[in-house]
Amino acid sequence: MTVTAPPTRAARWPAVRPWLGIAARLGLAAVWLVAGASKVGDLAASGRAVNAYQVMPYDVATVIGAALPFVELALGVLLLLGLATRLSAVVSAVLLVVFIAGIASAWARGLSIDCGCFGSGGQLAEGQAPSYLPEILRDLGFLVLAGFLLIWPRTPVSVDGWLSGEPALEDEDE
C-alpha cells in the first residue's frame, strides 16, 4: 500500500485560486454597487462630497461627483457578471488609489470631512472626528482585491469564461 503525501501549497493553488477570484470579484462588485447606489439618488450631495476635498474647482468637483456613482455602478455590474474583469480591476485599482490619495491628502491638510465613499459625505459637523485611517485601510483592502483580479481575472461563473469557452478551473499562466 502506497501512502501519498498531502498536496503541497503549490499543488493546491490551481484549485483554490479560481474560488478566491470569484470571492474577490463578487466582493468588489458588492462594494461598487453599494457605493454607487448610496450616491445615485442625490448627485448634488455626491458633488459636494468631492468638493469637500478641496483639490479642484467647484464646477469640476460637482461634475465628477455626479458621474462617480454611475462609474461605480457600472464597475459593480461588470464585476458581478464577470465581464471585462481585468479592465474593471484596472479601473477599480485606479479609482481606489485616487480615493486613498484623496483621503490621505485631506488628513494631511487637517480637513474634517466624511469621505463620501458610501453616502453623501462632505464637511463633518462640529465635534465630529474624521476616521481617515480606517477608511484608508479599508480602501487598501479593496485595492488588494482589485490587484488579485488584475493578475488572475478568470473566475468560475463569469461571462468572460463563457465568451472564451475556456474552463475557469484550469491554472492560468498569463
PDB file of C-alpha atoms in Angstrom:
ATOM      1  CA  MET A   1       0.000   0.000   0.000  1.00  0.00           C
ATOM      2  CA  THR A   2       1.390   3.371  -1.033  1.00  0.00           C
ATOM      3  CA  VAL A   3       0.914   6.352   1.215  1.00  0.00           C
ATOM      4  CA  THR A   4       0.666   9.656  -0.610  1.00  0.00           C
ATOM      5  CA  ALA A   5       1.691  12.890   0.958  1.00  0.00           C
ATOM      6  CA  PRO A   6      -0.914  15.613   1.294  1.00  0.00           C
ATOM      7  CA  PRO A   7      -0.845  18.123  -1.552  1.00  0.00           C
ATOM      8  CA  THR A   8       1.644  20.929  -1.150  1.00  0.00           C
ATOM      9  CA  ARG A   9       0.587  24.532  -1.014  1.00  0.00           C
ATOM     10  CA  ALA A  10       1.766  24.994  -4.607  1.00  0.00           C
ATOM     11  CA  ALA A  11      -0.259  21.975  -5.725  1.00  0.00           C
ATOM     12  CA  ARG A  12      -3.436  23.331  -4.072  1.00  0.00           C
ATOM     13  CA  TRP A  13      -3.138  26.822  -5.585  1.00  0.00           C
ATOM     14  CA  PRO A  14      -4.627  25.921  -9.010  1.00  0.00           C
ATOM     15  CA  ALA A  15      -7.726  24.508  -7.307  1.00  0.00           C
ATOM     16  CA  VAL A  16      -8.129  27.352  -4.795  1.00  0.00           C
ATOM     17  CA  ARG A  17      -7.245  30.367  -6.956  1.00  0.00           C
ATOM     18  CA  PRO A  18     -10.442  30.444  -9.064  1.00  0.00           C
ATOM     19  CA  TRP A  19     -12.607  30.393  -5.936  1.00  0.00           C
ATOM     20  CA  LEU A  20     -10.565  33.156  -4.303  1.00  0.00           C
ATOM     21  CA  GLY A  21     -11.006  35.025  -7.574  1.00  0.00           C
ATOM     22  CA  ILE A  22     -14.776  34.691  -7.529  1.00  0.00           C
ATOM     23  CA  ALA A  23     -14.827  35.873  -3.901  1.00  0.00           C
ATOM     24  CA  ALA A  24     -12.662  38.877  -4.850  1.00  0.00           C
ATOM     25  CA  ARG A  25     -14.799  39.623  -7.914  1.00  0.00           C
ATOM     26  CA  LEU A  26     -18.133  39.397  -6.098  1.00  0.00           C
ATOM     27  CA  GLY A  27     -16.786  41.240  -3.048  1.00  0.00           C
ATOM     28  CA  LEU A  28     -15.504  44.130  -5.138  1.00  0.00           C
ATOM     29  CA  ALA A  29     -18.747  44.113  -7.154  1.00  0.00           C
ATOM     30  CA  ALA A  30     -20.716  44.482  -3.912  1.00  0.00           C
ATOM     31  CA  VAL A  31     -18.509  47.389  -2.813  1.00  0.00           C
ATOM     32  CA  TRP A  32     -19.056  49.295  -6.066  1.00  0.00           C
ATOM     33  CA  LEU A  33     -22.780  48.540  -6.201  1.00  0.00           C
ATOM     34  CA  VAL A  34     -23.359  49.695  -2.616  1.00  0.00           C
ATOM     35  CA  ALA A  35     -21.151  52.777  -3.067  1.00  0.00           C
ATOM     36  CA  GLY A  36     -22.827  53.805  -6.318  1.00  0.00           C
ATOM     37  CA  ALA A  37     -26.364  53.062  -5.133  1.00  0.00           C
ATOM     38  CA  SER A  38     -25.839  55.093  -1.953  1.00  0.00           C
ATOM     39  CA  LYS A  39     -24.953  58.186  -4.016  1.00  0.00           C
ATOM     40  CA  VAL A  40     -27.002  57.932  -7.202  1.00  0.00           C
ATOM     41  CA  GLY A  41     -30.153  59.267  -5.516  1.00  0.00           C
ATOM     42  CA  ASP A  42     -28.512  62.588  -4.609  1.00  0.00           C
ATOM     43  CA  LEU A  43     -25.946  63.565  -7.223  1.00  0.00           C
ATOM     44  CA  ALA A  44     -25.661  67.106  -5.830  1.00  0.00           C
ATOM     45  CA  ALA A  45     -24.574  65.694  -2.459  1.00  0.00           C
ATOM     46  CA  SER A  46     -22.065  63.476  -4.223  1.00  0.00           C
ATOM     47  CA  GLY A  47     -20.659  66.569  -5.938  1.00  0.00           C
ATOM     48  CA  ARG A  48     -20.435  68.387  -2.613  1.00  0.00           C
ATOM     49  CA  ALA A  49     -18.592  65.404  -1.113  1.00  0.00           C
ATOM     50  CA  VAL A  50     -15.986  65.549  -3.887  1.00  0.00           C
ATOM     51  CA  ASN A  51     -15.720  69.321  -3.463  1.00  0.00           C
ATOM     52  CA  ALA A  52     -15.060  68.880   0.292  1.00  0.00           C
ATOM     53  CA  TYR A  53     -11.609  67.507  -0.574  1.00  0.00           C
ATOM     54  CA  GLN A  54     -10.670  70.988  -1.887  1.00  0.00           C
ATOM     55  CA  VAL A  55      -8.433  69.715  -4.679  1.00  0.00           C
ATOM     56  CA  MET A  56     -10.280  71.046  -7.746  1.00  0.00           C
ATOM     57  CA  PRO A  57     -12.625  73.868  -8.718  1.00  0.00           C
ATOM     58  CA  TYR A  58     -16.231  73.541  -7.511  1.00  0.00           C
ATOM     59  CA  ASP A  59     -17.679  73.057 -11.016  1.00  0.00           C
ATOM     60  CA  VAL A  60     -15.246  70.239 -11.813  1.00  0.00           C
ATOM     61  CA  ALA A  61     -15.866  68.589  -8.431  1.00  0.00           C
ATOM     62  CA  THR A  62     -19.638  68.625  -8.921  1.00  0.00           C
ATOM     63  CA  VAL A  63     -19.365  67.050 -12.381  1.00  0.00           C
ATOM     64  CA  ILE A  64     -17.018  64.345 -11.094  1.00  0.00           C
ATOM     65  CA  GLY A  65     -19.263  63.796  -8.078  1.00  0.00           C
ATOM     66  CA  ALA A  66     -22.312  63.418 -10.315  1.00  0.00           C
ATOM     67  CA  ALA A  67     -20.547  60.978 -12.666  1.00  0.00           C
ATOM     68  CA  LEU A  68     -18.851  58.868  -9.986  1.00  0.00           C
ATOM     69  CA  PRO A  69     -21.928  56.892  -8.822  1.00  0.00           C
ATOM     70  CA  PHE A  70     -22.584  55.761 -12.400  1.00  0.00           C
ATOM     71  CA  VAL A  71     -18.967  54.663 -12.849  1.00  0.00           C
ATOM     72  CA  GLU A  72     -19.175  52.739  -9.564  1.00  0.00           C
ATOM     73  CA  LEU A  73     -22.457  51.086 -10.578  1.00  0.00           C
ATOM     74  CA  ALA A  74     -21.031  50.146 -13.990  1.00  0.00           C
ATOM     75  CA  LEU A  75     -17.958  48.598 -12.356  1.00  0.00           C
ATOM     76  CA  GLY A  76     -20.204  46.710  -9.948  1.00  0.00           C
ATOM     77  CA  VAL A  77     -22.349  45.274 -12.733  1.00  0.00           C
ATOM     78  CA  LEU A  78     -19.332  44.306 -14.861  1.00  0.00           C
ATOM     79  CA  LEU A  79     -17.676  42.563 -11.916  1.00  0.00           C
ATOM     80  CA  LEU A  80     -20.917  40.881 -10.859  1.00  0.00           C
ATOM     81  CA  LEU A  81     -21.275  39.439 -14.354  1.00  0.00           C
ATOM     82  CA  GLY A  82     -17.577  38.706 -14.727  1.00  0.00           C
ATOM     83  CA  LEU A  83     -17.429  40.726 -17.932  1.00  0.00           C
ATOM     84  CA  ALA A  84     -14.268  42.676 -18.804  1.00  0.00           C
ATOM     85  CA  THR A  85     -12.938  41.605 -15.419  1.00  0.00           C
ATOM     86  CA  ARG A  86      -9.325  42.673 -15.957  1.00  0.00           C
ATOM     87  CA  LEU A  87     -10.363  46.089 -17.310  1.00  0.00           C
ATOM     88  CA  SER A  88     -12.766  46.512 -14.382  1.00  0.00           C
ATOM     89  CA  ALA A  89      -9.950  45.583 -11.995  1.00  0.00           C
ATOM     90  CA  VAL A  90      -7.648  48.196 -13.579  1.00  0.00           C
ATOM     91  CA  VAL A  91     -10.295  50.939 -13.343  1.00  0.00           C
ATOM     92  CA  SER A  92     -11.103  49.839  -9.787  1.00  0.00           C
ATOM     93  CA  ALA A  93      -7.438  49.984  -8.795  1.00  0.00           C
ATOM     94  CA  VAL A  94      -7.003  53.446 -10.306  1.00  0.00           C
ATOM     95  CA  LEU A  95     -10.116  54.757  -8.540  1.00  0.00           C
ATOM     96  CA  LEU A  96      -9.047  53.228  -5.235  1.00  0.00           C
ATOM     97  CA  VAL A  97      -5.573  54.781  -5.482  1.00  0.00           C
ATOM     98  CA  VAL A  98      -7.207  58.160  -6.178  1.00  0.00           C
ATOM     99  CA  PHE A  99      -9.552  57.670  -3.207  1.00  0.00           C
ATOM    100  CA  ILE A 100      -6.678  56.694  -0.900  1.00  0.00           C
ATOM    101  CA  ALA A 101      -4.632  59.689  -2.060  1.00  0.00           C
ATOM    102  CA  GLY A 102      -7.634  61.993  -1.552  1.00  0.00           C
ATOM    103  CA  ILE A 103      -8.292  60.741   1.966  1.00  0.00           C
ATOM    104  CA  ALA A 104      -4.586  60.952   2.864  1.00  0.00           C
ATOM    105  CA  SER A 105      -4.447  64.481   1.428  1.00  0.00           C
ATOM    106  CA  ALA A 106      -7.489  65.589   3.448  1.00  0.00           C
ATOM    107  CA  TRP A 107      -5.931  64.078   6.567  1.00  0.00           C
ATOM    108  CA  ALA A 108      -2.547  65.715   5.949  1.00  0.00           C
ATOM    109  CA  ARG A 109      -4.178  69.118   5.365  1.00  0.00           C
ATOM    110  CA  GLY A 110      -6.233  68.873   8.553  1.00  0.00           C
ATOM    111  CA  LEU A 111      -9.628  68.836   6.823  1.00  0.00           C
ATOM    112  CA  SER A 112     -12.527  67.457   8.823  1.00  0.00           C
ATOM    113  CA  ILE A 113     -14.638  65.644   6.231  1.00  0.00           C
ATOM    114  CA  ASP A 114     -16.517  62.408   5.718  1.00  0.00           C
ATOM    115  CA  CYS A 115     -15.026  60.653   2.693  1.00  0.00           C
ATOM    116  CA  GLY A 116     -18.411  60.263   0.995  1.00  0.00           C
ATOM    117  CA  CYS A 117     -17.468  56.741  -0.052  1.00  0.00           C
ATOM    118  CA  PHE A 118     -20.811  55.199   0.886  1.00  0.00           C
ATOM    119  CA  GLY A 119     -23.060  58.217   1.169  1.00  0.00           C
ATOM    120  CA  SER A 120     -23.280  61.947   0.877  1.00  0.00           C
ATOM    121  CA  GLY A 121     -20.012  62.845   2.651  1.00  0.00           C
ATOM    122  CA  GLY A 122     -18.767  66.414   2.964  1.00  0.00           C
ATOM    123  CA  GLN A 123     -17.868  68.568   5.933  1.00  0.00           C
ATOM    124  CA  LEU A 124     -18.311  66.969   9.344  1.00  0.00           C
ATOM    125  CA  ALA A 125     -20.428  68.694  11.957  1.00  0.00           C
ATOM    126  CA  GLU A 126     -18.766  70.472  14.858  1.00  0.00           C
ATOM    127  CA  GLY A 127     -17.417  67.921  17.332  1.00  0.00           C
ATOM    128  CA  GLN A 128     -17.337  65.014  14.864  1.00  0.00           C
ATOM    129  CA  ALA A 129     -13.948  63.452  14.178  1.00  0.00           C
ATOM    130  CA  PRO A 130     -12.943  62.043  10.792  1.00  0.00           C
ATOM    131  CA  SER A 131     -11.975  58.368  10.531  1.00  0.00           C
ATOM    132  CA  TYR A 132      -9.223  58.610   7.942  1.00  0.00           C
ATOM    133  CA  LEU A 133      -7.043  55.647   8.970  1.00  0.00           C
ATOM    134  CA  PRO A 134      -9.879  53.056   8.879  1.00  0.00           C
ATOM    135  CA  GLU A 135     -11.036  54.479   5.516  1.00  0.00           C
ATOM    136  CA  ILE A 136      -7.526  54.197   4.049  1.00  0.00           C
ATOM    137  CA  LEU A 137      -7.082  50.661   5.416  1.00  0.00           C
ATOM    138  CA  ARG A 138     -10.494  49.641   4.035  1.00  0.00           C
ATOM    139  CA  ASP A 139      -9.622  51.008   0.599  1.00  0.00           C
ATOM    140  CA  LEU A 140      -6.224  49.273   0.703  1.00  0.00           C
ATOM    141  CA  GLY A 141      -8.112  46.008   1.289  1.00  0.00           C
ATOM    142  CA  PHE A 142     -10.318  46.720  -1.718  1.00  0.00           C
ATOM    143  CA  LEU A 143      -7.153  47.524  -3.699  1.00  0.00           C
ATOM    144  CA  VAL A 144      -5.808  44.063  -2.841  1.00  0.00           C
ATOM    145  CA  LEU A 145      -8.999  42.544  -4.304  1.00  0.00           C
ATOM    146  CA  ALA A 146      -8.588  44.597  -7.478  1.00  0.00           C
ATOM    147  CA  GLY A 147      -4.918  43.577  -7.702  1.00  0.00           C
ATOM    148  CA  PHE A 148      -5.843  39.905  -7.382  1.00  0.00           C
ATOM    149  CA  LEU A 149      -8.321  40.269 -10.255  1.00  0.00           C
ATOM    150  CA  LEU A 150      -5.794  42.171 -12.311  1.00  0.00           C
ATOM    151  CA  ILE A 151      -3.375  39.237 -12.082  1.00  0.00           C
ATOM    152  CA  TRP A 152      -5.978  36.423 -12.195  1.00  0.00           C
ATOM    153  CA  PRO A 153      -9.133  37.762 -13.886  1.00  0.00           C
ATOM    154  CA  ARG A 154     -10.658  34.413 -14.900  1.00  0.00           C
ATOM    155  CA  THR A 155     -13.135  33.110 -12.357  1.00  0.00           C
ATOM    156  CA  PRO A 156     -15.869  30.497 -12.340  1.00  0.00           C
ATOM    157  CA  VAL A 157     -19.362  31.550 -13.382  1.00  0.00           C
ATOM    158  CA  SER A 158     -18.346  34.555 -15.459  1.00  0.00           C
ATOM    159  CA  VAL A 159     -19.312  35.987 -18.820  1.00  0.00           C
ATOM    160  CA  ASP A 160     -15.592  36.271 -19.646  1.00  0.00           C
ATOM    161  CA  GLY A 161     -15.239  32.498 -19.208  1.00  0.00           C
ATOM    162  CA  TRP A 162     -18.391  31.782 -21.166  1.00  0.00           C
ATOM    163  CA  LEU A 163     -17.265  34.016 -24.053  1.00  0.00           C
ATOM    164  CA  SER A 164     -13.787  32.480 -24.164  1.00  0.00           C
ATOM    165  CA  GLY A 165     -15.186  28.948 -23.978  1.00  0.00           C
ATOM    166  CA  GLU A 166     -12.349  28.011 -21.632  1.00  0.00           C
ATOM    167  CA  PRO A 167     -12.883  26.304 -18.301  1.00  0.00           C
ATOM    168  CA  ALA A 168     -12.117  28.683 -15.423  1.00  0.00           C
ATOM    169  CA  LEU A 169     -10.754  25.965 -13.160  1.00  0.00           C
ATOM    170  CA  GLU A 170      -7.538  25.413 -15.103  1.00  0.00           C
ATOM    171  CA  ASP A 171      -4.495  27.220 -13.871  1.00  0.00           C
ATOM    172  CA  GLU A 172      -3.917  30.407 -15.785  1.00  0.00           C
ATOM    173  CA  ASP A 173      -0.392  31.247 -16.911  1.00  0.00           C
ATOM    174  CA  GLU A 174      -0.729  34.858 -18.076  1.00  0.00           C
TER     175      GLU A 174
END
